[in-house]
Coordinates of C-alpha atoms and ligand atoms in Angstrom, one line a residue:
M833 CA -23.2 -56.6 -86.4
D834 CA -20.1 -55.9 -89.0
D835 CA -20.9 -57.5 -92.5
T836 CA -18.1 -59.1 -92.9
F837 CA -19.1 -61.4 -89.4
K838 CA -22.5 -61.3 -91.2
S839 CA -21.0 -62.8 -94.9
L840 CA -19.1 -65.3 -92.8
V841 CA -21.1 -66.5 -90.3
S842 CA -23.5 -67.4 -93.4
G843 CA -20.8 -69.1 -95.4
L844 CA -20.0 -71.3 -92.5
L845 CA -23.6 -72.5 -91.7
K846 CA -23.8 -72.9 -95.6
T847 CA -27.3 -70.9 -95.3
S848 CA -28.4 -67.4 -95.0
V849 CA -28.5 -66.1 -91.1
T850 CA -31.3 -63.6 -90.6
D851 CA -30.3 -60.1 -89.2
Q852 CA -32.3 -61.3 -85.8
S853 CA -29.9 -64.3 -84.9
F854 CA -27.4 -60.8 -85.2
E855 CA -29.6 -58.4 -83.0
S856 CA -28.9 -58.7 -79.2
M857 CA -26.0 -57.8 -80.4
T858 CA -26.2 -54.8 -82.1
T859 CA -29.0 -54.0 -79.9
R860 CA -25.8 -53.7 -76.7
E861 CA -23.9 -52.6 -79.3
N862 CA -26.4 -49.6 -80.0
Q863 CA -26.4 -49.1 -76.2
I864 CA -22.9 -48.5 -75.7
K865 CA -22.8 -45.8 -78.2
Q866 CA -25.0 -44.2 -77.0
L867 CA -23.5 -44.1 -74.0
L868 CA -20.8 -42.7 -74.9
R869 CA -22.5 -40.3 -78.0
H870 CA -24.8 -38.9 -74.6
R871 CA -23.2 -39.4 -71.8
K872 CA -25.9 -39.6 -69.6
C873 CA -26.6 -42.5 -67.3
P874 CA -29.6 -44.3 -68.9
K875 CA -32.6 -45.1 -68.3
E876 CA -33.4 -47.7 -68.1
G877 CA -31.0 -50.0 -66.5
W878 CA -28.6 -52.1 -68.5
D879 CA -28.1 -56.3 -68.1
E880 CA -25.0 -57.8 -67.2
S881 CA -24.0 -58.9 -70.3
T882 CA -24.2 -55.3 -71.6
I883 CA -22.2 -54.2 -68.9
E884 CA -19.6 -56.4 -69.1
L885 CA -19.1 -56.2 -72.8
L886 CA -18.2 -52.5 -72.1
V887 CA -16.0 -53.0 -68.9
N888 CA -13.7 -55.5 -70.9
R889 CA -13.5 -53.7 -73.9
L890 CA -12.2 -50.0 -71.5
S891 CA -10.2 -53.3 -70.5
L892 CA -8.5 -53.9 -74.2
M893 CA -8.0 -50.9 -74.7
D894 CA -5.5 -50.0 -71.9
S895 CA -1.3 -51.2 -73.1
N896 CA -0.9 -53.7 -70.2
N897 CA -4.0 -56.3 -72.3
F898 CA -2.5 -54.9 -76.1
V899 CA -2.1 -58.3 -78.2
H900 CA 1.8 -57.7 -77.2
N901 CA 3.0 -55.1 -75.3
Y902 CA 6.6 -55.4 -73.6
G903 CA 6.4 -52.9 -70.4
L904 CA 9.7 -51.2 -68.9
G905 CA 8.3 -49.3 -66.8
E906 CA 8.3 -49.2 -63.5
R907 CA 4.1 -49.3 -62.8
E908 CA 2.9 -51.5 -65.9
A909 CA -0.2 -52.8 -64.4
R910 CA 1.2 -56.1 -63.6
F911 CA -1.0 -58.4 -62.2
A912 CA 0.7 -62.0 -60.0
S913 CA -3.0 -63.6 -59.5
Q914 CA -5.1 -63.8 -61.6
L915 CA -8.2 -63.8 -58.6
V916 CA -6.7 -59.9 -58.2
S917 CA -6.8 -58.9 -62.0
R918 CA -9.9 -60.8 -62.5
R919 CA -11.3 -59.2 -59.9
H920 CA -10.3 -56.0 -61.6
Y921 CA -11.4 -57.0 -65.2
R922 CA -7.4 -56.5 -65.7
L923 CA -7.6 -52.5 -65.4
G924 CA -4.7 -51.7 -63.2
H925 CA -3.5 -48.7 -64.4
G926 CA -5.7 -46.2 -61.8
I927 CA -6.6 -42.8 -62.5
G928 CA -5.0 -39.8 -63.6
R929 CA -1.6 -38.8 -63.9
S930 CA 0.9 -37.7 -61.6
G931 CA 0.0 -34.2 -60.8
D932 CA -4.3 -34.4 -61.7
I933 CA -6.5 -37.1 -60.9
C934 CA -8.2 -35.9 -63.8
E935 CA -6.2 -35.8 -66.1
L936 CA -6.0 -38.4 -68.9
Q937 CA -2.9 -41.3 -69.0
P938 CA -1.9 -42.3 -72.8
K939 CA -1.1 -45.8 -71.2
A940 CA -4.5 -46.4 -70.2
I941 CA -6.5 -45.2 -72.6
G942 CA -9.9 -47.1 -71.5
S943 CA -9.2 -46.8 -67.6
S944 CA -9.0 -42.7 -68.7
L945 CA -12.3 -43.3 -70.5
L946 CA -13.8 -44.8 -67.5
N947 CA -13.3 -41.6 -65.3
V948 CA -14.3 -39.3 -67.9
L949 CA -17.3 -41.3 -68.6
T950 CA -18.7 -42.4 -64.4
N951 CA -17.7 -38.4 -63.7
S952 CA -20.3 -37.8 -66.5
L953 CA -22.5 -40.0 -65.4
V954 CA -22.5 -39.1 -61.9
L955 CA -23.5 -35.6 -62.9
D956 CA -26.2 -36.4 -64.7
V957 CA -27.7 -37.9 -61.3
I958 CA -26.9 -35.6 -59.4
Q959 CA -28.6 -32.6 -61.9
S960 CA -31.4 -35.8 -62.4
V961 CA -32.6 -35.6 -58.8
G962 CA -32.3 -31.8 -57.3
V963 CA -29.1 -29.8 -58.3
P964 CA -29.4 -29.1 -62.5
N965 CA -27.2 -26.6 -61.5
T966 CA -24.6 -28.7 -61.3
R967 CA -21.7 -27.6 -63.6
S968 CA -18.9 -29.9 -62.7
C969 CA -18.1 -33.2 -60.5
F970 CA -15.7 -36.5 -60.5
V971 CA -15.6 -39.8 -58.0
V972 CA -12.2 -39.5 -55.5
P973 CA -11.1 -42.6 -54.7
M974 CA -10.7 -41.5 -51.2
A975 CA -13.8 -41.2 -48.4
T976 CA -15.6 -38.7 -47.6
G977 CA -13.7 -37.2 -45.2
M978 CA -10.2 -37.0 -46.7
S979 CA -12.3 -35.6 -50.0
L980 CA -13.1 -32.5 -47.6
T981 CA -9.7 -32.2 -46.6
L982 CA -8.3 -32.0 -50.5
C983 CA -10.7 -29.3 -51.3
L984 CA -9.5 -27.7 -48.1
L985 CA -5.6 -27.8 -49.1
T986 CA -7.4 -26.4 -52.4
L987 CA -7.9 -22.9 -50.8
R988 CA -4.7 -23.0 -48.9
H989 CA -3.5 -22.1 -52.3
V990 CA -5.9 -19.4 -53.1
R991 CA -6.4 -18.0 -48.9
P992 CA -2.5 -18.5 -48.7
N993 CA -3.3 -16.0 -45.0
A994 CA -6.4 -18.2 -44.0
R995 CA -6.4 -20.1 -40.8
F996 CA -9.8 -20.6 -39.3
V997 CA -12.5 -23.2 -41.0
I998 CA -15.8 -21.8 -39.8
W999 CA -17.9 -24.8 -38.5
S1000 CA -21.3 -25.4 -38.1
R1001 CA -21.3 -28.3 -35.2
I1002 CA -22.2 -31.6 -36.5
D1003 CA -21.0 -35.0 -34.1
Q1004 CA -19.3 -36.8 -36.5
K1005 CA -15.7 -37.1 -36.2
S1006 CA -14.4 -37.2 -40.1
C1007 CA -16.7 -34.1 -40.4
F1008 CA -13.9 -31.6 -37.7
K1009 CA -10.9 -34.0 -38.1
C1010 CA -11.0 -33.2 -42.0
I1011 CA -10.5 -29.5 -40.8
L1012 CA -7.3 -30.9 -38.6
T1013 CA -5.8 -32.8 -41.4
A1014 CA -5.7 -29.8 -43.1
G1015 CA -4.1 -27.7 -40.4
F1016 CA -6.7 -25.3 -40.1
I1017 CA -8.5 -23.9 -36.8
P1018 CA -11.5 -24.7 -36.2
V1019 CA -14.0 -22.1 -35.5
I1020 CA -16.6 -23.8 -33.6
I1021 CA -20.5 -23.1 -33.9
D1022 CA -23.1 -25.0 -31.3
T1023 CA -26.0 -25.5 -33.1
Q1024 CA -28.8 -24.0 -31.3
M1025 CA -32.6 -25.7 -29.9
N1026 CA -36.0 -25.1 -30.8
D1027 CA -38.9 -25.4 -29.6
N1028 CA -39.7 -28.7 -30.5
K1029 CA -36.2 -29.6 -29.7
S1030 CA -34.9 -29.8 -32.9
L1031 CA -31.3 -28.2 -33.7
D1032 CA -30.6 -25.2 -36.5
T1033 CA -28.1 -23.3 -37.5
D1034 CA -27.0 -20.4 -35.2
F1035 CA -26.4 -17.9 -38.4
K1036 CA -26.3 -15.2 -36.1
T1037 CA -22.7 -16.7 -34.8
I1038 CA -21.6 -17.7 -38.2
E1039 CA -22.2 -13.7 -38.9
A1040 CA -20.6 -12.2 -35.2
K1041 CA -17.5 -14.7 -35.9
V1042 CA -17.3 -13.5 -39.6
K1043 CA -17.2 -9.8 -38.9
E1044 CA -15.0 -10.4 -35.6
L1045 CA -11.4 -12.5 -37.3
G1046 CA -12.5 -11.0 -41.2
N1047 CA -12.5 -12.2 -44.4
E1048 CA -8.5 -13.0 -45.1
K1049 CA -8.4 -14.7 -41.8
I1050 CA -11.4 -17.1 -42.9
V1051 CA -10.4 -20.5 -45.1
C1052 CA -13.8 -21.1 -45.5
I1053 CA -17.6 -22.2 -44.1
L1054 CA -18.0 -25.4 -43.5
S1055 CA -21.7 -26.2 -43.3
T1056 CA -23.1 -30.1 -43.6
T1057 CA -26.3 -31.3 -45.3
S1058 CA -27.6 -34.4 -44.1
C1059 CA -26.8 -35.3 -40.1
F1060 CA -27.6 -37.5 -37.1
A1061 CA -31.3 -36.2 -35.9
P1062 CA -32.7 -34.1 -33.8
R1063 CA -30.6 -31.9 -36.2
N1064 CA -31.3 -30.5 -39.4
A1065 CA -29.5 -29.6 -42.1
D1066 CA -27.3 -26.2 -42.2
D1067 CA -28.8 -23.1 -43.0
L1068 CA -27.5 -23.1 -46.5
S1069 CA -29.6 -20.3 -48.1
S1070 CA -28.2 -17.9 -45.3
I1071 CA -24.7 -19.1 -44.9
S1072 CA -24.4 -19.4 -48.6
K1073 CA -25.6 -15.6 -49.1
L1074 CA -22.9 -14.4 -46.7
C1075 CA -20.4 -16.1 -48.1
L1076 CA -21.8 -14.2 -51.4
Q1077 CA -21.6 -10.9 -49.9
E1078 CA -18.5 -11.6 -47.5
S1079 CA -16.3 -12.9 -50.8
I1080 CA -15.7 -16.1 -48.7
P1081 CA -15.7 -19.4 -49.8
H1082 CA -18.3 -22.3 -48.8
I1083 CA -17.7 -26.0 -48.4
V1084 CA -21.3 -28.4 -48.0
N1085 CA -20.6 -32.0 -46.7
N1086 CA -23.7 -33.5 -47.9
A1087 CA -22.3 -37.6 -47.3
Y1088 CA -25.9 -39.1 -47.8
G1089 CA -27.2 -36.2 -48.8
I1090 CA -28.0 -37.5 -52.7
Q1091 CA -30.5 -39.8 -51.5
S1092 CA -32.6 -36.7 -49.9
S1093 CA -34.2 -34.4 -52.2
K1094 CA -34.5 -32.0 -50.0
C1095 CA -30.7 -31.7 -49.3
M1096 CA -30.4 -31.6 -53.5
H1097 CA -33.2 -29.1 -53.0
L1098 CA -31.7 -26.8 -50.7
L1099 CA -28.0 -27.6 -52.9
E1100 CA -29.7 -26.2 -55.8
T1101 CA -31.9 -23.1 -54.4
S1102 CA -29.2 -21.4 -52.4
S1103 CA -26.6 -21.9 -55.4
R1104 CA -28.7 -19.7 -57.1
V1105 CA -28.7 -17.4 -54.7
G1106 CA -25.4 -17.6 -52.5
R1107 CA -22.4 -18.9 -53.4
I1108 CA -21.7 -22.4 -53.1
D1109 CA -18.0 -23.7 -54.0
A1110 CA -17.9 -26.9 -53.7
F1111 CA -20.3 -30.1 -52.3
I1112 CA -18.9 -33.5 -51.6
Q1113 CA -20.6 -36.6 -51.0
S1114 CA -20.3 -40.3 -50.2
T1115 CA -20.3 -43.2 -53.1
D1116 CA -20.8 -45.9 -50.9
K1117 CA -24.1 -44.4 -48.4
N1118 CA -25.2 -42.7 -52.2
F1119 CA -24.9 -45.6 -54.3
M1120 CA -24.1 -48.8 -52.6
V1121 CA -20.9 -49.4 -53.6
P1122 CA -18.4 -50.3 -51.3
V1123 CA -16.4 -47.4 -48.4
G1124 CA -13.4 -45.9 -50.4
G1125 CA -14.6 -43.4 -52.9
S1126 CA -16.2 -40.0 -52.7
I1127 CA -17.6 -36.9 -55.1
I1128 CA -16.2 -34.1 -54.8
A1129 CA -19.4 -31.6 -57.0
G1130 CA -19.6 -27.8 -57.3
F1131 CA -21.0 -24.8 -59.5
D1132 CA -17.6 -23.7 -61.0
T1133 CA -15.4 -25.7 -63.0
D1134 CA -12.2 -22.9 -62.4
F1135 CA -12.6 -24.5 -58.7
L1136 CA -13.1 -28.1 -59.3
N1137 CA -10.0 -28.3 -61.3
Q1138 CA -8.0 -26.5 -59.4
I1139 CA -9.1 -29.4 -56.8
S1140 CA -8.7 -32.4 -58.9
S1141 CA -5.2 -30.8 -59.7
T1142 CA -4.8 -30.6 -56.0
Y1143 CA -4.2 -34.9 -55.6
A1144 CA -0.7 -35.8 -55.7
G1145 CA -0.6 -39.0 -58.3
R1146 CA -3.2 -41.5 -59.7
G1147 CA -5.7 -42.5 -58.1
A1148 CA -8.0 -46.2 -57.5
S1149 CA -10.0 -46.6 -60.3
T1150 CA -11.8 -49.2 -58.7
P1151 CA -14.3 -46.6 -57.0
S1152 CA -15.4 -45.1 -60.4
L1153 CA -15.4 -48.6 -61.8
D1154 CA -18.4 -49.8 -58.5
V1155 CA -20.1 -46.6 -58.9
L1156 CA -20.0 -46.8 -63.4
M1157 CA -21.5 -50.6 -63.1
T1158 CA -23.7 -50.0 -60.1
L1159 CA -25.4 -46.0 -62.5
L1160 CA -25.8 -48.8 -65.7
H1161 CA -27.0 -51.7 -63.4
L1162 CA -29.6 -49.2 -62.2
G1163 CA -30.1 -46.6 -65.0
I1164 CA -32.1 -43.6 -63.9
N1165 CA -34.8 -45.1 -63.7
G1166 CA -34.2 -47.6 -61.5
Y1167 CA -32.3 -44.8 -59.4
K1168 CA -35.0 -42.9 -58.8
A1169 CA -37.7 -45.9 -57.4
L1170 CA -35.2 -46.7 -54.8
L1171 CA -35.4 -43.1 -54.1
N1172 CA -38.9 -43.0 -54.0
E1173 CA -39.2 -46.3 -52.0
R1174 CA -36.7 -44.6 -49.7
K1175 CA -39.0 -41.2 -49.0
E1176 CA -41.7 -44.0 -48.3
N1177 CA -39.5 -45.7 -45.8
Y1178 CA -38.9 -42.7 -44.4
N1179 CA -42.8 -41.6 -43.7
Y1180 CA -43.1 -45.4 -42.2
L1181 CA -39.9 -45.6 -39.9
K1182 CA -41.8 -42.7 -38.4
E1183 CA -44.9 -43.6 -38.2
Q1184 CA -44.1 -46.9 -36.4
M1185 CA -42.0 -44.9 -33.6
K1186 CA -45.1 -42.4 -33.5
T1187 CA -46.8 -44.7 -32.4
I1188 CA -44.0 -46.4 -30.0
A1189 CA -43.8 -43.2 -28.6
N1190 CA -47.5 -42.7 -27.8
E1191 CA -47.1 -45.5 -26.2
F1192 CA -44.5 -44.4 -23.8
N1193 CA -45.5 -41.2 -23.5
V1194 CA -42.4 -39.4 -25.0
N1195 CA -41.8 -37.8 -28.8
V1196 CA -40.6 -38.2 -32.1
I1197 CA -39.2 -34.7 -32.7
D1198 CA -40.2 -33.0 -35.9
N1199 CA -37.4 -32.3 -38.4
K1200 CA -38.0 -30.0 -41.3
S1201 CA -35.1 -30.4 -42.6
N1202 CA -33.8 -33.9 -42.7
Q1203 CA -36.0 -36.1 -43.7
I1204 CA -33.7 -39.3 -43.7
S1205 CA -32.5 -39.8 -39.4
I1206 CA -35.6 -39.9 -36.9
A1207 CA -35.0 -39.3 -33.3
M1208 CA -37.2 -40.3 -30.1
T1209 CA -36.4 -38.8 -26.9
L1210 CA -36.3 -41.5 -24.0
N1211 CA -37.6 -39.9 -20.9
M1212 CA -39.8 -43.0 -20.1
F1213 CA -35.8 -44.4 -18.4
D1214 CA -35.7 -40.5 -17.3
N1215 CA -36.5 -42.4 -13.3
S1216 CA -35.4 -45.6 -13.3
S1217 CA -31.9 -47.4 -13.4
I1218 CA -32.1 -48.5 -16.3
D1219 CA -29.2 -47.5 -18.3
T1220 CA -30.2 -45.8 -21.8
T1221 CA -26.6 -46.3 -23.4
E1222 CA -27.0 -49.8 -23.3
L1223 CA -30.5 -49.5 -25.3
G1224 CA -27.6 -49.6 -28.4
S1225 CA -26.2 -53.0 -28.2
M1226 CA -29.7 -54.1 -26.7
L1227 CA -30.9 -53.6 -30.4
F1228 CA -28.1 -54.9 -31.9
K1229 CA -28.3 -58.0 -29.8
R1230 CA -31.1 -58.4 -32.5
S1231 CA -29.8 -58.0 -36.0
I1232 CA -30.2 -53.7 -35.7
S1233 CA -27.2 -51.8 -36.8
G1234 CA -27.6 -48.6 -36.7
A1235 CA -29.1 -47.1 -34.7
R1236 CA -27.7 -45.2 -32.3
V1237 CA -28.5 -44.0 -28.8
V1238 CA -27.3 -40.5 -27.3
A1239 CA -26.8 -40.0 -23.6
I1240 CA -27.1 -36.2 -22.0
D1241 CA -24.7 -37.0 -19.0
D1242 CA -22.5 -34.6 -19.5
K1243 CA -19.6 -36.9 -20.8
R1244 CA -16.8 -35.0 -22.9
K1245 CA -15.2 -35.9 -25.7
T1246 CA -10.6 -34.9 -26.6
I1247 CA -9.9 -34.8 -30.2
G1248 CA -7.2 -33.3 -31.4
K1249 CA -7.0 -30.8 -28.6
Y1250 CA -10.2 -29.7 -29.1
E1251 CA -13.0 -30.8 -26.4
F1252 CA -16.8 -31.3 -26.7
K1253 CA -19.6 -31.7 -24.1
N1254 CA -21.9 -33.8 -24.8
W1255 CA -20.8 -35.3 -27.7
G1256 CA -23.1 -37.0 -30.6
S1257 CA -25.7 -34.4 -29.3
H1258 CA -24.4 -31.8 -31.9
T1259 CA -24.3 -29.4 -28.9
D1260 CA -23.2 -28.5 -25.5
S1261 CA -26.5 -28.8 -23.8
Y1262 CA -29.0 -30.8 -25.5
S1263 CA -31.7 -31.2 -22.9
D1264 CA -32.8 -34.8 -23.3
S1265 CA -31.5 -38.1 -24.1
Y1266 CA -32.4 -39.8 -27.6
I1267 CA -32.3 -43.1 -30.0
T1268 CA -31.2 -42.1 -33.3
A1269 CA -33.0 -44.3 -36.9
A1270 CA -32.3 -43.2 -40.5
A1271 CA -33.9 -44.9 -43.8
A1272 CA -31.2 -44.6 -45.8
I1273 CA -31.3 -45.6 -49.8
E1274 CA -31.9 -49.3 -50.0
T1275 CA -33.4 -49.7 -46.0
H1276 CA -35.8 -52.3 -46.6
V1277 CA -37.6 -51.2 -43.1
K1278 CA -41.1 -52.4 -43.5
K1279 CA -40.6 -55.8 -44.8
D1280 CA -37.8 -56.0 -42.2
V1281 CA -39.7 -55.1 -39.5
S1282 CA -43.8 -57.1 -40.4
D1283 CA -42.0 -60.4 -41.8
V1284 CA -40.1 -61.3 -39.1
Y1285 CA -41.6 -63.8 -35.9
N1286 CA -40.8 -62.4 -32.7
I1287 CA -40.0 -65.6 -30.4
Y1288 CA -38.5 -66.1 -27.1
T1289 CA -36.5 -68.8 -25.0
T1290 CA -38.5 -70.6 -22.5
Q1291 CA -42.0 -69.9 -23.7
A1292 CA -44.1 -71.9 -25.7
F1293 CA -45.3 -69.8 -29.2
F1294 CA -47.8 -70.7 -31.2
V1295 CA -47.3 -69.5 -35.9
Q1296 CA -50.4 -69.9 -38.3
I1297 CA -48.7 -71.0 -41.7
T1298 CA -50.2 -68.8 -44.5
T1299 CA -51.0 -70.3 -47.9
D1300 CA -50.7 -66.7 -49.5
A1301 CA -48.7 -68.7 -52.6
L1302 CA -51.4 -71.2 -52.6
S1303 CA -54.5 -69.0 -52.6
K1304 CA -54.8 -68.0 -55.9
S1305 CA -55.5 -71.8 -57.1
L1306 CA -57.0 -73.4 -53.7
A1307 CA -60.1 -73.6 -53.7
P1308 CA -62.0 -73.8 -50.1
G1309 CA -62.1 -77.4 -50.3
D1310 CA -58.7 -78.8 -51.8
A1311 CA -56.6 -80.5 -49.7
I1312 CA -53.5 -79.1 -48.8
E1313 CA -50.0 -80.9 -47.4
F1314 CA -47.2 -78.8 -46.1
I1315 CA -43.5 -79.6 -46.2
P1316 CA -42.1 -77.0 -43.2
S1317 CA -37.8 -77.5 -43.0
I1318 CA -35.4 -75.8 -41.9
L1319 CA -34.1 -74.0 -44.7
G1320 CA -31.9 -76.7 -46.4
M1321 CA -32.0 -78.9 -44.3
P1322 CA -34.5 -82.2 -44.2
D1323 CA -36.6 -81.6 -40.4
L1324 CA -36.9 -79.1 -38.3
P1325 CA -35.8 -78.0 -35.1
V1326 CA -36.1 -80.2 -32.3
W1327 CA -37.9 -77.6 -30.9
M1328 CA -40.3 -76.9 -32.7
H1329 CA -43.2 -79.1 -33.7
Y1330 CA -46.2 -79.2 -37.0
K1331 CA -49.4 -79.9 -37.0
Q1332 CA -52.0 -79.3 -39.2
L1333 CA -55.8 -79.5 -38.4
N1334 CA -57.2 -82.5 -40.4
S1335 CA -56.0 -81.5 -44.2
S1336 CA -57.7 -78.5 -44.2
H1337 CA -55.5 -75.3 -44.7
A1338 CA -54.9 -74.2 -40.7
A1339 CA -51.6 -75.4 -39.9
Y1340 CA -49.9 -74.8 -37.1
L1341 CA -45.9 -74.1 -35.8
Y1342 CA -45.8 -74.8 -32.5
G1343 CA -43.8 -75.5 -29.6
S1344 CA -40.7 -73.5 -27.2
P1345 CA -37.3 -72.6 -28.0
A1346 CA -34.8 -73.8 -24.6
L1347 CA -32.7 -71.0 -22.9
N1348 CA -29.8 -71.3 -25.6
D1349 CA -31.6 -71.4 -28.7
D1350 CA -31.6 -67.7 -29.0
Q1351 CA -30.6 -67.3 -33.2
D1352 CA -32.1 -66.3 -35.7
I1353 CA -34.1 -69.2 -38.0
D1354 CA -35.5 -69.5 -41.6
I1355 CA -38.0 -71.7 -41.9
E1356 CA -38.0 -73.5 -44.8
V1357 CA -42.3 -74.3 -45.6
I1358 CA -43.2 -76.2 -49.0
A1359 CA -47.2 -76.3 -49.8
I1360 CA -48.6 -78.8 -51.9
N1361 CA -52.1 -78.5 -53.9
Q1362 CA -53.0 -82.3 -53.1
Y1363 CA -56.1 -81.3 -55.7
N1364 CA -53.8 -80.3 -58.6
Y1365 CA -50.1 -81.1 -57.4
E1366 CA -49.8 -77.1 -56.9
T1367 CA -46.6 -76.0 -55.0
S1368 CA -45.1 -73.6 -53.6
K1369 CA -42.7 -72.7 -51.2
D1370 CA -42.4 -70.1 -48.3
V1371 CA -39.0 -69.0 -46.2
M1372 CA -40.7 -67.9 -42.5
K1373 CA -38.2 -66.0 -40.8
F1374 CA -38.0 -66.7 -36.5
R1375 CA -35.6 -64.7 -34.4
V1376 CA -35.0 -66.4 -30.8
I1377 CA -35.0 -64.1 -28.7
Q1378 CA -33.8 -64.4 -25.3
R1379 CA -35.7 -64.0 -22.0
E1380 CA -33.8 -62.5 -19.9
S1381 CA -32.3 -60.0 -21.6
M1382 CA -35.7 -58.3 -22.4
Ligands
LIG1703 C1 -20.7 -40.5 -43.4 C2 -20.2 -39.0 -43.4 C3 -18.8 -38.2 -43.1 C4 -17.6 -38.8 -44.3 O1 -17.0 -40.0 -43.5 P1 -16.1 -41.0 -44.6 O2 -16.0 -41.9 -43.9 O3 -14.8 -39.8 -44.6 O4 -17.1 -41.3 -45.7 C5 -19.1 -37.2 -43.1 N1 -20.6 -36.4 -42.4 C6 -20.9 -36.4 -42.6 C7 -22.3 -36.2 -41.9 C8 -21.3 -38.3 -42.4 O5 -22.4 -39.3 -42.3

């Protein structure tokens, strides 16, 4: 802390104030200084006060927040609504200048610093979690598909005679549309099926296409790492080597790949043996912020500068601010802990799906280079009247979102003027219908799956209340009293009853929900140890499912 401030405080309080009283402020100041000095993601996450101290400071450095400032321009970061102003910490200038999304904005030094800091921290994270070879990256205030388009448009300047983008098929619309939006002609390379029914890059056909079209005519090869199973990540190493050999640019769609050490490893090793010009990832999928941003990264700073200067105009600073605040909150250790947890969740989810698959005599497909998404075949419905596509909505009704059912039914889909057979399966002819589930970052499969009691309408249920929280202090003879009720309400639902067996530790909730009682319900249980009056609170989650729709 500044000495004048300290002596003024001592004077005001008429006592000599110890350094400890200023310490918490000094600690925060030092954290901020360290950040500016090293420009790396801190090891441990910061508390909210320090994050806000930094953001407020950045905000005060923008001209719209100067004590005396009269903006005579048409764009001066004005706010009509205080709600909007507060939501953005009074940061209103956005990032970049009219000609380059990474350029400094003299009227907005705080926002410019925000932009540089965020990009620097993101680079540190990408390097730390698997691609140390990365040279440069920047956050773009557009989602992944549009950032892919921006990269392709940059290549238009570099390769004015090229028109074809060689694309290893992945059935997600934005992956394909980014080529059409950039005004190029896609050359669709179907994936090929392995013996274990996983799907791989058809590298031979890519090689043949490159020969057929000739280097001059090809804008780039667009490959993908993170994708829905049973598709594997593309054969990045072979494609990268081919691109190096034939002098063809290579753009990699790594949409949710930062969270997968497998995808990151593929990028790192391929960048060492071959050519990758840029790899693009989503900020929301990897860093848990609202949709609206993506990160363009690469191994050649000059090419990345070309991309950022292709962006027309300024951009919103919100995606950068959200990512910066998130990274400061988590710290690199916090982020890595989430990545480890994700791996455990992936293994758990796969085990659970295998258990179900065994029960029904179907398969969980082994995807070596896809460690996020898992596919299970649905052959148990092959000779039944059940429409497998209904499974998705059945799961959605049970509060499971994101599971995807792909039915092999020869349906066709048209995007632009291109028609795809069996859209959704990454190939014209897949053998089986299947369902996919993803263990992405912050997917709490374990907790979600095991802590919910499923009960059914018009069917009796019977659940014991557990005393986990009290068990440490509970002696066998202690009397215990439970008070169960709907969370935040005084009573139980009319169809749910409570019974305790003679003050023993065994107490039960039982009953039978009526036909229209199908909804999720949280029951709060307060437990009181009547011997020492220690209390604990626990929430039991019930999911009431309609019996007919089983
Ligand atoms: C999410 C995703 C995209 C991009 O989607 P946007 O909506 O543009 O962010 C592209 N490819 C894959 C594989 C994705 O998962």
